[in-house]
Amino acid sequence: MGNILELKSVRKTYQDHVAVNDVSFNIPKNCIFGLLGPNGAGKTSLIRIITTITRADSGSVILDGEKLSSHHPSVIGYMPEERGLYKKMKVGEHLIYLARLKGLSKKDAKSKIDHWLVKFGITDWWDKKVEELSKGMQQKIQFICTVVHEPKLLILDEPFSGLDPLNTNLIKDEIKELKEKGTSIIFSTHRMEQVEQICEHIVLINAGQNVLQGEVNEVRHQFKENLFEFEFSGTLPDFIANEYEVISVDSGKVIFKLEDDQQSNLILKRLIDAGVYIQSYKEILPSLNEIFIKQVNEKS
Amino acid sequence: MDKLWLIIKREYLTRVKKRSFIITTLVTPLAILLFMLVVGVIFSYEGDESKKFAVIDESGILTVRDGNDLRRRIGDKQKMNTRIYFKYPKTSLSELMDNFDKEEYDGIIVLPSIQNLKTKNYEIFYYSDNQLNIEINYTLEQLLARGIRDYKIEKFGMNKDDLKNLETKVNLEPKPISDKGEDASKLTSIVAASIGGFMGFIMYLAVFIYGMMVMRSVMEEKTNRIVEIMISSVKPFQLMLGKIIGVGGVGLTQLAIWAILIPIITLAGTLLFGYQPPQAELAAGMPEMMDPEDAQIMALAAFEEFRRQNWLLIVPVFLIFFVGGYLLYSSLFAAVGSAMSDDYAESQALTIPITIPVVLAFYIMIVAVRSPDSSLAVFASIFPLFSPIVMPARLAFGPPFWQVALSIVLLIATAILFVWITAKIYRVGILMYGKKVSLKELGKWIFYKE
């Protein structure tokens, strides 16, 4: 499949600090990629390099096999965290303007925008001024602006901030649909539960460096602590407490830690043999949130 | 290039289509006309209060001999100067003072006898509880001085008509020596000065109005947070240049509309109200010195002089200076706008360094109009920060070709340099949030790498 984006030793310094320090990672094509990191980690600096707003001091950025250059903005769609629109412009006018700046012809822009307006059921907004729209409505327009030119690479910086649950789901669905159609998506956030739901790959940036990367499941496995949990009814056999390291026991739910996860099936077997009625039995994988906090704390 | 054009078009069209633009453009000429009318009325306004004075003139100073040896007193029982009355009551000062309120006098004037005819200072006493206003005071003094003059003429045994013949009005009528020299009338420099002053003033306004427009718009884009979306599609330089050119187009459009509208409205005003601006102004400026016929002749001559100007040269050169000066200053305003935070009032201090040269240039322009070939005027009309305002003011005086050419070259070079430098500041500024920026910092941004 190849990568849509390859970053090699990217470095960016501003006058008083290093914003991006030797960051390398690849983003596979046609996936939703989570760019994670606490505030001030260098996410926005990195995104600004990818969107050609600024340039890296050193290192290379390869977009779809080509060195990043000034014609690339037309294949990138970027929705910044801090976003706004020209308040006095009419919605239709505004959408066409931004689409044309991405290189679409007027006719193309019109038909593509119409498609999106129909999709969101907001065709009657065409002549409304942006300032007449509510914040959530403006976000929809913003989303259309970002995707109207059918970018190969879509970069969404905290796309759900300020959205109600209804619109969040709407945009989430659109993101998934775009991915199905072949768009590669970078999803930058510090809200981990969203990442777990949406992203397949992640990279974790902290203090300008990437500290962690890979597929979401792999990462979670990488950080697992061999914790298992089962729910049961009946009496708990003694061998559990005697032979294994139990973390917690409360009303029918036990969490314990294993030295070697090979034993987990054995324990299940022993439990069943002991006549315990097992309601559920599973390995506890750390949430990205936990990994995130652990990694960030470790480094600082 | 395509994108730049799109930006220019948007910046231009959104402004030109705005209701406020249409209203300002159409109403301003009317407002100017109205303003001129009002000013004319105010200046031609003479107070409507009339004053009555009791005059005690025991030595008969104000009694003059008329043609037929008939003696009469100045202003006796009749109105002088439309609103001053003199009365010569036969009562004494103390009696007058006692009955002051009853008689409804505004004041009592007492002329002591003149001991020495050669005296230059002569004190006349004025009794009243009320202060005289400046205008009446002045008129009174003039009236009395004239009366005393006549009195002295008579006492010295001189002939009034002979004295009148001593006065001669002198006009310097300029004539060229070489064939090249222009056949200037005495009005040439006055007309050139007014054209120059007008153009300089327009430049001054344009730099401020449209420069500020660029600044506000840059600031809005920044606080609106649209700017990051924009520069993910276009280069910051394109965005800035597009805005500057777009707003500049708005300025030129407005000027063009005014250039057409103002003469039309003036003409319409003349036809409708019989209002004639040149005469009205002249009459207002020098009410006593000129009779209406002279004013008429002078207005015609001024008009002729106005028509004789080399407009084919003046207008294009003015436009060049307009564009150059606008580019130079608006790029500075754009840079400052990019550095502004949401707190407009606080950030406004940053505009001061731009305002100073503009205001300086304006004052130099006023001096340059009076002495267009002074070294200050020549220097300022070539120095690029001042030249956009000062050189247009000198244009009607026909400055040497090399000065105009040098000035244009310098202005354009400086404007390009400024656009280049300010683009670097702009690029950093628009992405810089929540930070109070000092001028020093702005200077540092020039050297930031992309």
mmCIF file with all atom_site columns, N, CA, C and O in Angstrom, chain A residues 46-71:
data_model
loop_
_atom_site.group_PDB
_atom_site.id
_atom_site.type_symbol
_atom_site.label_atom_id
_atom_site.label_alt_id
_atom_site.label_comp_id
_atom_site.label_asym_id
_atom_site.label_entity_id
_atom_site.label_seq_id
_atom_site.pdbx_PDB_ins_code
_atom_site.Cartn_x
_atom_site.Cartn_y
_atom_site.Cartn_z
_atom_site.occupancy
_atom_site.B_iso_or_equiv
_atom_site.pdbx_formal_charge
_atom_site.auth_seq_id
_atom_site.auth_comp_id
_atom_site.auth_asym_id
_atom_site.auth_atom_id
_atom_site.pdbx_PDB_model_num
ATOM 1   N N  . LEU A 1 46 ? 4.154  20.505 14.095 1.00 0.00 ? 46 LEU A N  1
ATOM 2   C CA . LEU A 1 46 ? 4.328  19.428 13.136 1.00 0.00 ? 46 LEU A CA 1
ATOM 3   C C  . LEU A 1 46 ? 3.307  19.543 11.997 1.00 0.00 ? 46 LEU A C  1
ATOM 4   O O  . LEU A 1 46 ? 3.642  19.418 10.816 1.00 0.00 ? 46 LEU A O  1
ATOM 5   N N  . ILE A 1 47 ? 2.062  19.817 12.398 1.00 0.00 ? 47 ILE A N  1
ATOM 6   C CA . ILE A 1 47 ? 1.017  19.937 11.382 1.00 0.00 ? 47 ILE A CA 1
ATOM 7   C C  . ILE A 1 47 ? 1.310  21.106 10.454 1.00 0.00 ? 47 ILE A C  1
ATOM 8   O O  . ILE A 1 47 ? 1.130  21.013 9.240  1.00 0.00 ? 47 ILE A O  1
ATOM 9   N N  . ARG A 1 48 ? 1.815  22.196 11.034 1.00 0.00 ? 48 ARG A N  1
ATOM 10  C CA . ARG A 1 48 ? 2.110  23.352 10.180 1.00 0.00 ? 48 ARG A CA 1
ATOM 11  C C  . ARG A 1 48 ? 3.224  23.046 9.189  1.00 0.00 ? 48 ARG A C  1
ATOM 12  O O  . ARG A 1 48 ? 3.271  23.607 8.114  1.00 0.00 ? 48 ARG A O  1
ATOM 13  N N  . ILE A 1 49 ? 4.117  22.154 9.572  1.00 0.00 ? 49 ILE A N  1
ATOM 14  C CA . ILE A 1 49 ? 5.153  21.751 8.618  1.00 0.00 ? 49 ILE A CA 1
ATOM 15  C C  . ILE A 1 49 ? 4.522  20.921 7.504  1.00 0.00 ? 49 ILE A C  1
ATOM 16  O O  . ILE A 1 49 ? 4.774  21.136 6.325  1.00 0.00 ? 49 ILE A O  1
ATOM 17  N N  . ILE A 1 50 ? 3.644  19.983 7.894  1.00 0.00 ? 50 ILE A N  1
ATOM 18  C CA . ILE A 1 50 ? 3.034  19.101 6.894  1.00 0.00 ? 50 ILE A CA 1
ATOM 19  C C  . ILE A 1 50 ? 2.148  19.900 5.932  1.00 0.00 ? 50 ILE A C  1
ATOM 20  O O  . ILE A 1 50 ? 2.088  19.616 4.744  1.00 0.00 ? 50 ILE A O  1
ATOM 21  N N  . THR A 1 51 ? 1.478  20.936 6.463  1.00 0.00 ? 51 THR A N  1
ATOM 22  C CA . THR A 1 51 ? 0.587  21.720 5.598  1.00 0.00 ? 51 THR A CA 1
ATOM 23  C C  . THR A 1 51 ? 1.341  22.814 4.840  1.00 0.00 ? 51 THR A C  1
ATOM 24  O O  . THR A 1 51 ? 0.721  23.675 4.231  1.00 0.00 ? 51 THR A O  1
ATOM 25  N N  . THR A 1 52 ? 2.656  22.807 4.920  1.00 0.00 ? 52 THR A N  1
ATOM 26  C CA . THR A 1 52 ? 3.531  23.775 4.244  1.00 0.00 ? 52 THR A CA 1
ATOM 27  C C  . THR A 1 52 ? 3.349  25.209 4.739  1.00 0.00 ? 52 THR A C  1
ATOM 28  O O  . THR A 1 52 ? 3.769  26.151 4.093  1.00 0.00 ? 52 THR A O  1
ATOM 29  N N  . ILE A 1 53 ? 2.702  25.361 5.896  1.00 0.00 ? 53 ILE A N  1
ATOM 30  C CA . ILE A 1 53 ? 2.600  26.713 6.456  1.00 0.00 ? 53 ILE A CA 1
ATOM 31  C C  . ILE A 1 53 ? 3.978  27.170 6.926  1.00 0.00 ? 53 ILE A C  1
ATOM 32  O O  . ILE A 1 53 ? 4.372  28.304 6.712  1.00 0.00 ? 53 ILE A O  1
ATOM 33  N N  . THR A 1 54 ? 4.716  26.267 7.546  1.00 0.00 ? 54 THR A N  1
ATOM 34  C CA . THR A 1 54 ? 6.107  26.571 7.869  1.00 0.00 ? 54 THR A CA 1
ATOM 35  C C  . THR A 1 54 ? 6.974  25.470 7.263  1.00 0.00 ? 54 THR A C  1
ATOM 36  O O  . THR A 1 54 ? 6.455  24.505 6.698  1.00 0.00 ? 54 THR A O  1
ATOM 37  N N  . ARG A 1 55 ? 8.260  25.656 7.394  1.00 0.00 ? 55 ARG A N  1
ATOM 38  C CA . ARG A 1 55 ? 9.162  24.674 6.820  1.00 0.00 ? 55 ARG A CA 1
ATOM 39  C C  . ARG A 1 55 ? 10.025 24.095 7.936  1.00 0.00 ? 55 ARG A C  1
ATOM 40  O O  . ARG A 1 55 ? 10.385 24.799 8.876  1.00 0.00 ? 55 ARG A O  1
ATOM 41  N N  . ALA A 1 56 ? 10.355 22.807 7.804  1.00 0.00 ? 56 ALA A N  1
ATOM 42  C CA . ALA A 1 56 ? 11.228 22.193 8.807  1.00 0.00 ? 56 ALA A CA 1
ATOM 43  C C  . ALA A 1 56 ? 12.644 22.733 8.636  1.00 0.00 ? 56 ALA A C  1
ATOM 44  O O  . ALA A 1 56 ? 13.073 23.032 7.535  1.00 0.00 ? 56 ALA A O  1
ATOM 45  N N  . ASP A 1 57 ? 13.357 22.857 9.761  1.00 0.00 ? 57 ASP A N  1
ATOM 46  C CA . ASP A 1 57 ? 14.754 23.293 9.667  1.00 0.00 ? 57 ASP A CA 1
ATOM 47  C C  . ASP A 1 57 ? 15.598 22.207 9.016  1.00 0.00 ? 57 ASP A C  1
ATOM 48  O O  . ASP A 1 57 ? 16.476 22.471 8.216  1.00 0.00 ? 57 ASP A O  1
ATOM 49  N N  . SER A 1 58 ? 15.315 20.984 9.421  1.00 0.00 ? 58 SER A N  1
ATOM 50  C CA . SER A 1 58 ? 16.048 19.875 8.811  1.00 0.00 ? 58 SER A CA 1
ATOM 51  C C  . SER A 1 58 ? 15.156 18.653 8.815  1.00 0.00 ? 58 SER A C  1
ATOM 52  O O  . SER A 1 58 ? 14.093 18.640 9.428  1.00 0.00 ? 58 SER A O  1
ATOM 53  N N  . GLY A 1 59 ? 15.593 17.626 8.121  1.00 0.00 ? 59 GLY A N  1
ATOM 54  C CA . GLY A 1 59 ? 14.782 16.428 7.995  1.00 0.00 ? 59 GLY A CA 1
ATOM 55  C C  . GLY A 1 59 ? 13.968 16.502 6.720  1.00 0.00 ? 59 GLY A C  1
ATOM 56  O O  . GLY A 1 59 ? 13.969 17.511 6.020  1.00 0.00 ? 59 GLY A O  1
ATOM 57  N N  . SER A 1 60 ? 13.255 15.407 6.427  1.00 0.00 ? 60 SER A N  1
ATOM 58  C CA . SER A 1 60 ? 12.496 15.429 5.178  1.00 0.00 ? 60 SER A CA 1
ATOM 59  C C  . SER A 1 60 ? 11.061 14.990 5.413  1.00 0.00 ? 60 SER A C  1
ATOM 60  O O  . SER A 1 60 ? 10.762 14.232 6.337  1.00 0.00 ? 60 SER A O  1
ATOM 61  N N  . VAL A 1 61 ? 10.191 15.538 4.580  1.00 0.00 ? 61 VAL A N  1
ATOM 62  C CA . VAL A 1 61 ? 8.784  15.160 4.616  1.00 0.00 ? 61 VAL A CA 1
ATOM 63  C C  . VAL A 1 61 ? 8.420  14.699 3.214  1.00 0.00 ? 61 VAL A C  1
ATOM 64  O O  . VAL A 1 61 ? 8.573  15.434 2.250  1.00 0.00 ? 61 VAL A O  1
ATOM 65  N N  . ILE A 1 62 ? 7.983  13.464 3.120  1.00 0.00 ? 62 ILE A N  1
ATOM 66  C CA . ILE A 1 62 ? 7.606  12.917 1.817  1.00 0.00 ? 62 ILE A CA 1
ATOM 67  C C  . ILE A 1 62 ? 6.101  12.701 1.818  1.00 0.00 ? 62 ILE A C  1
ATOM 68  O O  . ILE A 1 62 ? 5.569  11.979 2.661  1.00 0.00 ? 62 ILE A O  1
ATOM 69  N N  . LEU A 1 63 ? 5.424  13.367 0.882  1.00 0.00 ? 63 LEU A N  1
ATOM 70  C CA . LEU A 1 63 ? 3.977  13.214 0.787  1.00 0.00 ? 63 LEU A CA 1
ATOM 71  C C  . LEU A 1 63 ? 3.656  12.417 -0.459 1.00 0.00 ? 63 LEU A C  1
ATOM 72  O O  . LEU A 1 63 ? 3.962  12.851 -1.574 1.00 0.00 ? 63 LEU A O  1
ATOM 73  N N  . ASP A 1 64 ? 3.074  11.241 -0.258 1.00 0.00 ? 64 ASP A N  1
ATOM 74  C CA . ASP A 1 64 ? 2.690  10.381 -1.363 1.00 0.00 ? 64 ASP A CA 1
ATOM 75  C C  . ASP A 1 64 ? 3.844  10.196 -2.354 1.00 0.00 ? 64 ASP A C  1
ATOM 76  O O  . ASP A 1 64 ? 3.672  10.326 -3.570 1.00 0.00 ? 64 ASP A O  1
ATOM 77  N N  . GLY A 1 65 ? 5.007  9.950  -1.813 1.00 0.00 ? 65 GLY A N  1
ATOM 78  C CA . GLY A 1 65 ? 6.160  9.663  -2.654 1.00 0.00 ? 65 GLY A CA 1
ATOM 79  C C  . GLY A 1 65 ? 6.909  10.864 -3.175 1.00 0.00 ? 65 GLY A C  1
ATOM 80  O O  . GLY A 1 65 ? 7.923  10.743 -3.842 1.00 0.00 ? 65 GLY A O  1
ATOM 81  N N  . GLU A 1 66 ? 6.399  12.071 -2.896 1.00 0.00 ? 66 GLU A N  1
ATOM 82  C CA . GLU A 1 66 ? 7.083  13.269 -3.391 1.00 0.00 ? 66 GLU A CA 1
ATOM 83  C C  . GLU A 1 66 ? 7.542  14.112 -2.226 1.00 0.00 ? 66 GLU A C  1
ATOM 84  O O  . GLU A 1 66 ? 6.865  14.182 -1.205 1.00 0.00 ? 66 GLU A O  1
ATOM 85  N N  . LYS A 1 67 ? 8.662  14.781 -2.447 1.00 0.00 ? 67 LYS A N  1
ATOM 86  C CA . LYS A 1 67 ? 9.114  15.710 -1.423 1.00 0.00 ? 67 LYS A CA 1
ATOM 87  C C  . LYS A 1 67 ? 8.093  16.841 -1.308 1.00 0.00 ? 67 LYS A C  1
ATOM 88  O O  . LYS A 1 67 ? 7.620  17.360 -2.320 1.00 0.00 ? 67 LYS A O  1
ATOM 89  N N  . LEU A 1 68 ? 7.784  17.191 -0.074 1.00 0.00 ? 68 LEU A N  1
ATOM 90  C CA . LEU A 1 68 ? 6.755  18.208 0.162  1.00 0.00 ? 68 LEU A CA 1
ATOM 91  C C  . LEU A 1 68 ? 7.110  19.517 -0.554 1.00 0.00 ? 68 LEU A C  1
ATOM 92  O O  . LEU A 1 68 ? 8.227  20.013 -0.438 1.00 0.00 ? 68 LEU A O  1
ATOM 93  N N  . SER A 1 69 ? 6.154  20.054 -1.310 1.00 0.00 ? 69 SER A N  1
ATOM 94  C CA . SER A 1 69 ? 6.453  21.312 -2.007 1.00 0.00 ? 69 SER A CA 1
ATOM 95  C C  . SER A 1 69 ? 5.214  22.190 -2.058 1.00 0.00 ? 69 SER A C  1
ATOM 96  O O  . SER A 1 69 ? 4.163  21.828 -1.539 1.00 0.00 ? 69 SER A O  1
ATOM 97  N N  . SER A 1 70 ? 5.364  23.334 -2.696 1.00 0.00 ? 70 SER A N  1
ATOM 98  C CA . SER A 1 70 ? 4.327  24.359 -2.587 1.00 0.00 ? 70 SER A CA 1
ATOM 99  C C  . SER A 1 70 ? 3.055  24.010 -3.356 1.00 0.00 ? 70 SER A C  1
ATOM 100 O O  . SER A 1 70 ? 2.046  24.691 -3.222 1.00 0.00 ? 70 SER A O  1
ATOM 101 N N  . HIS A 1 71 ? 3.068  22.968 -4.185 1.00 0.00 ? 71 HIS A N  1
ATOM 102 C CA . HIS A 1 71 ? 1.796  22.631 -4.850 1.00 0.00 ? 71 HIS A CA 1
ATOM 103 C C  . HIS A 1 71 ? 0.983  21.641 -4.027 1.00 0.00 ? 71 HIS A C  1
ATOM 104 O O  . HIS A 1 71 ? -0.150 21.330 -4.354 1.00 0.00 ? 71 HIS A O  1
#
